[in-house]
Amino acid sequence: IHTFNNEVRQLLKIDPETAAILRIWNLPGQVDYPRALAINSAEQKLYIAGTSLGIYEFEFRNDSTLAYIDRHDVKDPRTGHGIQHYGLAIYEDDPDGYPLYVYTDDNPEGNGQIPDISVYKVDPSNGSILFVTGLEFLPQTGHGRGGICITPHWSAYSWVMAAVIDDPTNDYI
């Protein structure tokens, strides 16, 4: 398991069985208050998003070094505005070649009848982005300020995406 210690700008690798800290990496200064991460284990890549716009790409080298690769400025393809990233997930088998999914608190049309949620997918190799859905079927009080997970382990026949919906009445997945 990987998590953040925001007080001292660190990424921690934790043993899920014992909760022991296995490794600590210091994050560079440009990563402001990290709150979302995704790991592409096949490529040994780590993606981090914080309170500032942009997704930071790192590479694990020999499980001991975390090397900064690039910053991806992700803009909504519908408006051209930068987006706030609240959740990141990897879908390695994305049929369009966009393995990095981004979950945001974003409603660019300002429509009060739909929730403030948008899901995008990004190809980190060239920075291109596609809008996936606004999850319009959810209650309008929902916000995309939680995390996101994409996994093949919850169903024997398909990949599953789960997202935490921030709602003033109660949060839910």
Coordinates of N, CA and C in Angstrom, one line a residue:
I1 N 0.9 -1.2 0.0 CA 0.0 0.0 0.0 C 0.9 1.2 0.0
H2 N 0.5 2.2 -0.8 CA 1.2 3.5 -0.8 C 0.3 4.6 -0.3
T3 N 0.8 5.5 0.5 CA 0.1 6.6 1.1 C 1.0 7.8 1.3
F4 N 0.4 9.0 1.7 CA 1.1 10.2 1.8 C 1.2 10.6 3.3
N5 N 2.3 11.3 3.7 CA 2.5 12.0 4.9 C 2.6 13.4 4.5
N6 N 1.5 14.2 4.4 CA 1.5 15.5 3.9 C 2.3 16.5 4.8
E7 N 2.4 16.3 6.0 CA 3.1 17.2 6.9 C 4.6 17.3 6.5
V8 N 5.2 16.3 6.1 CA 6.6 16.3 5.7 C 6.9 16.0 4.2
R9 N 5.8 16.0 3.4 CA 5.9 15.7 2.0 C 6.6 14.4 1.6
Q10 N 6.0 13.3 2.1 CA 6.6 12.0 1.9 C 5.5 11.1 1.3
L11 N 6.0 10.1 0.5 CA 5.3 9.0 0.0 C 5.8 7.8 0.8
L12 N 4.8 7.0 1.4 CA 5.1 5.9 2.2 C 4.7 4.6 1.6
K13 N 5.5 3.6 1.6 CA 5.1 2.2 1.2 C 4.9 1.4 2.5
I14 N 3.6 0.9 2.7 CA 3.2 0.3 3.9 C 2.9 -1.2 3.7
D15 N 3.3 -2.1 4.6 CA 2.9 -3.5 4.5 C 1.5 -3.6 4.9
P16 N 0.6 -4.1 4.0 CA -0.9 -4.2 4.4 C -1.2 -5.2 5.5
E17 N -0.3 -6.1 5.8 CA -0.5 -7.1 6.8 C -0.1 -6.6 8.2
T18 N 1.0 -5.9 8.3 CA 1.6 -5.5 9.6 C 1.5 -4.0 9.8
A19 N 1.2 -3.2 8.8 CA 1.2 -1.7 8.8 C 2.6 -1.1 9.1
A20 N 3.6 -1.9 8.9 CA 5.0 -1.5 9.0 C 5.3 -0.6 7.8
I21 N 6.1 0.5 8.0 CA 6.5 1.3 6.9 C 7.7 0.6 6.3
L22 N 7.6 0.3 5.0 CA 8.7 -0.5 4.3 C 9.7 0.5 3.6
R23 N 9.2 1.6 3.2 CA 10.1 2.6 2.4 C 9.4 4.0 2.5
I24 N 10.3 5.0 2.5 CA 9.9 6.4 2.5 C 10.6 7.1 1.4
W25 N 9.8 7.8 0.6 CA 10.4 8.7 -0.4 C 10.0 10.1 -0.1
N26 N 10.9 11.1 -0.3 CA 10.6 12.5 -0.1 C 10.1 13.0 -1.5
L27 N 9.0 13.8 -1.4 CA 8.4 14.3 -2.6 C 9.0 15.7 -3.0
P28 N 9.2 16.0 -4.2 CA 9.7 17.3 -4.6 C 8.7 18.4 -4.2
G29 N 9.3 19.6 -4.1 CA 8.5 20.8 -3.7 C 7.3 21.1 -4.5
Q30 N 7.4 20.8 -5.8 CA 6.3 21.2 -6.7 C 5.0 20.4 -6.5
V31 N 5.0 19.3 -5.8 CA 3.8 18.5 -5.5 C 3.2 19.1 -4.3
D32 N 2.2 19.9 -4.5 CA 1.5 20.6 -3.4 C 0.4 19.7 -2.8
Y33 N 0.5 19.3 -1.5 CA -0.5 18.6 -0.8 C -1.1 17.4 -1.7
P34 N -0.3 16.4 -1.9 CA -0.8 15.3 -2.7 C -2.0 14.6 -2.1
R35 N -3.0 14.3 -2.9 CA -4.2 13.7 -2.4 C -4.7 12.5 -3.3
A36 N -4.1 12.3 -4.4 CA -4.4 11.2 -5.3 C -3.2 10.6 -5.9
L37 N -3.2 9.2 -6.0 CA -2.1 8.5 -6.6 C -2.6 7.3 -7.4
A38 N -1.8 7.0 -8.4 CA -2.1 5.7 -9.1 C -0.8 5.1 -9.5
I39 N -0.7 3.8 -9.5 CA 0.5 3.1 -9.8 C 0.3 2.2 -11.0
N40 N 1.1 2.4 -12.0 CA 1.1 1.5 -13.1 C 2.2 0.5 -12.9
S41 N 1.9 -0.6 -12.3 CA 3.0 -1.6 -11.9 C 3.7 -2.2 -13.0
A42 N 3.0 -2.4 -14.2 CA 3.7 -2.9 -15.3 C 4.8 -2.0 -15.8
E43 N 4.6 -0.7 -15.7 CA 5.6 0.2 -16.2 C 6.4 0.8 -15.1
Q44 N 6.2 0.5 -13.8 CA 6.8 1.0 -12.7 C 6.7 2.5 -12.6
K45 N 5.5 3.0 -13.0 CA 5.2 4.5 -13.0 C 4.2 4.8 -11.8
L46 N 4.4 6.0 -11.3 CA 3.6 6.5 -10.2 C 3.1 7.9 -10.7
Y47 N 1.8 8.1 -10.5 CA 1.2 9.4 -10.9 C 0.6 10.0 -9.6
I48 N 0.9 11.2 -9.3 CA 0.4 11.9 -8.1 C -0.2 13.2 -8.6
A49 N -1.4 13.5 -7.9 CA -2.1 14.8 -8.1 C -2.3 15.4 -6.8
G50 N -2.1 16.7 -6.7 CA -2.3 17.4 -5.5 C -3.3 18.6 -5.6
T51 N -3.2 19.6 -4.8 CA -4.1 20.7 -4.8 C -3.8 21.7 -6.0
S52 N -2.6 21.6 -6.6 CA -2.3 22.4 -7.7 C -2.7 21.6 -9.0
L53 N -2.9 22.3 -10.1 CA -3.3 21.7 -11.3 C -2.1 20.9 -11.8
G54 N -2.4 19.8 -12.5 CA -1.3 19.0 -13.1 C -1.2 17.6 -12.4
I55 N -0.7 16.7 -13.1 CA -0.5 15.3 -12.6 C 1.0 15.1 -12.8
Y56 N 1.7 14.7 -11.7 CA 3.1 14.5 -11.7 C 3.4 13.0 -11.9
E57 N 4.3 12.7 -12.9 CA 4.7 11.4 -13.2 C 6.1 11.1 -12.7
F58 N 6.2 9.9 -12.0 CA 7.4 9.5 -11.4 C 7.7 8.0 -11.9
E59 N 8.9 7.6 -11.7 CA 9.2 6.2 -12.1 C 10.0 5.6 -10.9
F60 N 9.5 4.4 -10.5 CA 10.3 3.6 -9.5 C 11.4 3.0 -10.1
R61 N 12.6 3.1 -9.5 CA 13.8 2.5 -10.1 C 14.4 1.6 -9.0
N62 N 14.4 0.3 -9.2 CA 14.9 -0.7 -8.3 C 14.2 -0.6 -6.9
D63 N 13.0 -0.2 -6.9 CA 12.2 -0.1 -5.7 C 12.8 0.8 -4.6
S64 N 13.9 1.5 -4.9 CA 14.5 2.3 -3.9 C 14.6 3.8 -4.3
T65 N 14.5 4.1 -5.6 CA 14.6 5.4 -6.1 C 13.3 5.8 -6.8
L66 N 12.8 7.0 -6.5 CA 11.6 7.6 -7.1 C 12.1 8.8 -7.9
A67 N 12.1 8.6 -9.3 CA 12.6 9.6 -10.2 C 11.5 10.4 -10.8
Y68 N 11.6 11.7 -10.7 CA 10.6 12.6 -11.4 C 10.8 12.5 -12.9
I69 N 9.6 12.3 -13.6 CA 9.7 12.2 -15.1 C 9.1 13.5 -15.7
D70 N 7.8 13.8 -15.4 CA 7.2 14.9 -16.1 C 6.0 15.4 -15.3
R71 N 5.4 16.5 -15.7 CA 4.2 17.1 -15.2 C 3.2 17.2 -16.3
H72 N 2.0 16.6 -16.2 CA 1.0 16.7 -17.2 C -0.1 17.7 -16.8
D73 N -0.2 18.7 -17.6 CA -1.3 19.7 -17.4 C -2.5 19.2 -18.1
V74 N -3.5 18.7 -17.3 CA -4.7 18.1 -17.8 C -5.8 19.2 -17.9
K75 N -6.3 19.3 -19.1 CA -7.4 20.3 -19.4 C -8.6 19.6 -19.9
D76 N -9.7 20.1 -19.5 CA -11.0 19.5 -19.9 C -11.1 19.7 -21.4
P77 N -11.3 18.7 -22.2 CA -11.3 18.8 -23.7 C -12.6 19.6 -24.1
R78 N -13.6 19.7 -23.2 CA -14.8 20.5 -23.6 C -14.7 22.0 -23.4
T79 N -13.8 22.4 -22.4 CA -13.7 23.8 -22.1 C -12.3 24.4 -22.3
G80 N -11.3 23.5 -22.2 CA -9.9 24.0 -22.2 C -9.4 24.5 -20.9
H81 N -10.2 24.4 -19.8 CA -9.8 24.8 -18.5 C -9.1 23.6 -17.8
G82 N -8.2 23.9 -16.9 CA -7.5 22.9 -16.1 C -8.5 22.3 -15.1
I83 N -8.3 21.1 -14.7 CA -9.2 20.4 -13.8 C -8.5 20.0 -12.5
Q84 N -9.3 20.0 -11.4 CA -8.8 19.6 -10.1 C -8.9 18.1 -10.0
H85 N -7.9 17.4 -9.6 CA -7.8 15.9 -9.6 C -8.1 15.5 -8.2
Y86 N -9.1 14.7 -8.0 CA -9.4 14.2 -6.6 C -9.2 12.7 -6.5
G87 N -9.2 12.0 -7.7 CA -8.9 10.6 -7.7 C -8.2 10.2 -8.9
L88 N -7.3 9.2 -8.8 CA -6.5 8.7 -10.0 C -6.6 7.2 -9.9
A89 N -6.7 6.5 -11.1 CA -6.7 5.1 -11.1 C -6.1 4.6 -12.5
I90 N -5.5 3.4 -12.5 CA -4.9 2.9 -13.7 C -5.8 1.8 -14.2
Y91 N -6.1 1.8 -15.5 CA -6.8 0.7 -16.2 C -5.9 0.3 -17.3
E92 N -5.0 -0.6 -17.0 CA -4.0 -1.0 -18.0 C -4.5 -1.6 -19.3
D93 N -5.7 -2.1 -19.3 CA -6.3 -2.7 -20.5 C -7.3 -1.8 -21.2
D94 N -7.1 -0.5 -21.0 CA -8.0 0.5 -21.6 C -8.0 0.3 -23.1
P95 N -9.1 0.0 -23.8 CA -9.1 -0.3 -25.2 C -8.7 0.9 -26.1
D96 N -8.7 2.1 -25.6 CA -8.3 3.3 -26.4 C -6.9 3.7 -26.1
G97 N -6.2 3.0 -25.2 CA -4.8 3.3 -24.9 C -4.6 4.5 -24.0
Y98 N -5.7 4.8 -23.2 CA -5.6 5.9 -22.2 C -5.7 5.2 -20.8
P99 N -4.6 4.8 -20.2 CA -4.6 4.0 -19.0 C -4.8 4.7 -17.7
L100 N -4.7 6.0 -17.7 CA -4.8 6.8 -16.4 C -6.1 7.5 -16.4
Y101 N -7.0 7.1 -15.4 CA -8.3 7.7 -15.2 C -8.2 8.8 -14.1
V102 N -9.0 9.9 -14.4 CA -9.0 11.0 -13.5 C -10.4 11.3 -13.0
Y103 N -10.6 11.4 -11.7 CA -11.9 11.7 -11.1 C -11.9 13.1 -10.5
T104 N -12.9 13.9 -10.9 CA -12.8 15.3 -10.5 C -14.2 15.8 -10.0
D105 N -14.1 16.9 -9.3 CA -15.3 17.7 -8.8 C -15.5 18.8 -9.9
D106 N -16.1 18.4 -11.0 CA -16.1 19.3 -12.1 C -17.5 19.2 -12.8
N107 N -18.1 20.3 -13.0 CA -19.3 20.4 -13.8 C -19.2 21.7 -14.7
P108 N -18.5 21.6 -15.8 CA -18.2 22.8 -16.6 C -19.4 23.5 -17.1
E109 N -20.5 22.8 -17.2 CA -21.7 23.4 -17.8 C -22.5 24.1 -16.7
G110 N -22.1 24.0 -15.4 CA -22.8 24.7 -14.4 C -24.2 24.3 -14.2
N111 N -24.6 23.1 -14.6 CA -25.9 22.6 -14.6 C -26.2 22.1 -13.1
G112 N -27.1 22.7 -12.4 CA -27.4 22.4 -11.0 C -28.2 21.1 -10.9
Q113 N -28.7 20.6 -12.0 CA -29.5 19.4 -12.0 C -28.7 18.1 -12.1
I114 N -27.4 18.2 -12.3 CA -26.5 17.0 -12.3 C -25.4 17.2 -11.3
P115 N -24.8 16.1 -10.9 CA -23.7 16.2 -9.8 C -22.5 16.8 -10.4
D116 N -21.7 17.4 -9.5 CA -20.4 18.0 -9.9 C -19.3 16.9 -9.9
I117 N -19.4 16.0 -11.0 CA -18.5 14.9 -11.1 C -18.2 14.8 -12.6
S118 N -16.9 14.5 -12.9 CA -16.5 14.2 -14.2 C -15.4 13.1 -14.1
V119 N -15.4 12.2 -15.1 CA -14.3 11.2 -15.2 C -13.7 11.4 -16.6
Y120 N -12.4 11.4 -16.6 CA -11.6 11.5 -17.8 C -10.6 10.4 -17.9
K121 N -10.1 10.2 -19.0 CA -8.9 9.2 -19.2 C -7.8 9.9 -20.0
V122 N -6.6 9.6 -19.5 CA -5.4 10.3 -20.1 C -4.4 9.3 -20.6
D123 N -3.8 9.7 -21.7 CA -2.6 8.9 -22.2 C -1.4 9.7 -21.8
P124 N -0.7 9.2 -20.7 CA 0.5 10.0 -20.2 C 1.6 10.1 -21.2
S125 N 1.7 9.2 -22.2 CA 2.8 9.2 -23.2 C 2.7 10.4 -24.1
N126 N 1.5 11.0 -24.3 CA 1.4 12.2 -25.1 C 0.5 13.3 -24.6
G127 N 0.0 13.0 -23.4 CA -0.8 14.0 -22.7 C -2.3 14.2 -23.2
S128 N -2.7 13.4 -24.1 CA -4.1 13.6 -24.6 C -5.1 13.1 -23.6
I129 N -6.3 13.7 -23.6 CA -7.3 13.4 -22.6 C -8.6 13.2 -23.3
L130 N -9.5 12.3 -22.8 CA -10.8 12.1 -23.3 C -11.8 12.3 -22.1
F131 N -12.9 12.9 -22.3 CA -14.0 12.9 -21.3 C -14.7 11.6 -21.4
V132 N -14.9 10.9 -20.2 CA -15.6 9.6 -20.2 C -17.1 9.8 -19.8
T133 N -17.3 10.4 -18.7 CA -18.7 10.5 -18.2 C -18.8 11.6 -17.1
G134 N -20.0 12.1 -16.9 CA -20.3 13.0 -15.8 C -21.1 12.4 -14.8
L135 N -21.4 11.1 -14.9 CA -22.2 10.4 -13.9 C -23.5 11.1 -13.6
E136 N -24.2 11.6 -14.7 CA -25.4 12.4 -14.5 C -26.6 11.7 -13.8
F137 N -26.5 10.3 -13.8 CA -27.6 9.6 -13.2 C -27.6 9.6 -11.6
L138 N -26.5 10.1 -11.0 CA -26.4 10.2 -9.6 C -27.2 11.5 -9.1
P139 N -27.5 11.5 -7.8 CA -28.2 12.7 -7.2 C -27.4 13.9 -7.4
Q140 N -28.0 15.0 -7.7 CA -27.4 16.3 -8.0 C -26.5 16.8 -6.8
T141 N -26.7 16.3 -5.6 CA -25.9 16.7 -4.4 C -24.6 16.1 -4.4
G142 N -24.3 15.1 -5.3 CA -23.0 14.4 -5.2 C -21.9 15.2 -5.8
H143 N -20.7 15.0 -5.3 CA -19.5 15.7 -5.7 C -18.4 14.6 -5.9
G144 N -17.5 14.9 -6.9 CA -16.4 14.0 -7.2 C -15.2 14.3 -6.4
R145 N -15.3 14.4 -5.1 CA -14.1 14.8 -4.2 C -13.6 13.6 -3.5
G146 N -13.9 12.4 -3.9 CA -13.3 11.2 -3.2 C -12.3 10.5 -4.1
G147 N -12.0 9.3 -3.8 CA -11.1 8.5 -4.6 C -11.7 7.6 -5.6
I148 N -10.9 7.0 -6.4 CA -11.4 6.1 -7.5 C -10.5 4.9 -7.5
C149 N -11.1 3.8 -7.9 CA -10.4 2.5 -8.0 C -10.9 1.7 -9.2
I150 N -10.1 1.2 -10.0 CA -10.4 0.3 -11.1 C -9.7 -1.0 -10.9
T151 N -10.5 -2.1 -11.0 CA -9.9 -3.4 -10.7 C -10.6 -4.5 -11.4
P152 N -9.9 -5.6 -11.8 CA -10.5 -6.8 -12.4 C -10.9 -7.8 -11.3
H153 N -10.5 -7.5 -10.0 CA -10.7 -8.5 -8.9 C -12.0 -8.6 -8.3
W154 N -13.0 -7.7 -8.6 CA -14.3 -7.8 -8.0 C -15.3 -8.6 -8.8
S155 N -14.9 -8.8 -10.1 CA -15.8 -9.6 -11.0 C -15.0 -10.5 -11.8
A156 N -15.4 -11.7 -12.0 CA -14.7 -12.7 -12.8 C -14.8 -12.4 -14.3
Y157 N -15.7 -11.5 -14.7 CA -16.0 -11.3 -16.1 C -15.7 -9.9 -16.6
S158 N -15.4 -8.9 -15.7 CA -15.2 -7.6 -16.2 C -14.4 -6.7 -15.2
W159 N -13.9 -5.6 -15.7 CA -13.2 -4.6 -14.8 C -14.3 -3.8 -14.2
V160 N -14.1 -3.4 -12.9 CA -15.1 -2.6 -12.2 C -14.4 -1.3 -11.8
M161 N -15.1 -0.2 -11.9 CA -14.7 1.1 -11.4 C -15.6 1.5 -10.2
A162 N -14.9 1.8 -9.1 CA -15.6 2.3 -7.9 C -15.1 3.7 -7.6
A163 N -16.0 4.6 -7.2 CA -15.7 5.9 -6.9 C -16.4 6.3 -5.6
V164 N -15.7 7.1 -4.8 CA -16.3 7.6 -3.5 C -17.0 8.9 -3.9
I165 N -18.3 9.0 -3.6 CA -19.1 10.1 -3.9 C -19.3 10.9 -2.6
D166 N -18.9 12.2 -2.7 CA -19.0 13.1 -1.5 C -20.3 13.8 -1.6
D167 N -21.2 13.5 -0.6 CA -22.6 14.0 -0.6 C -22.9 14.5 0.8
P168 N -23.5 15.7 0.9 CA -23.7 16.2 2.3 C -24.7 15.4 3.1
T169 N -25.5 14.6 2.4 CA -26.5 13.7 3.2 C -25.8 12.4 3.7
N170 N -24.9 11.8 2.9 CA -24.0 10.8 3.3 C -23.1 10.4 2.1
D171 N -21.9 10.0 2.4 CA -21.0 9.6 1.3 C -21.3 8.2 0.9
Y172 N -21.0 7.8 -0.3 CA -21.2 6.4 -0.7 C -20.3 6.1 -1.9
I173 N -20.3 4.8 -2.2 CA -19.5 4.3 -3.4 C -20.4 4.0 -4.5

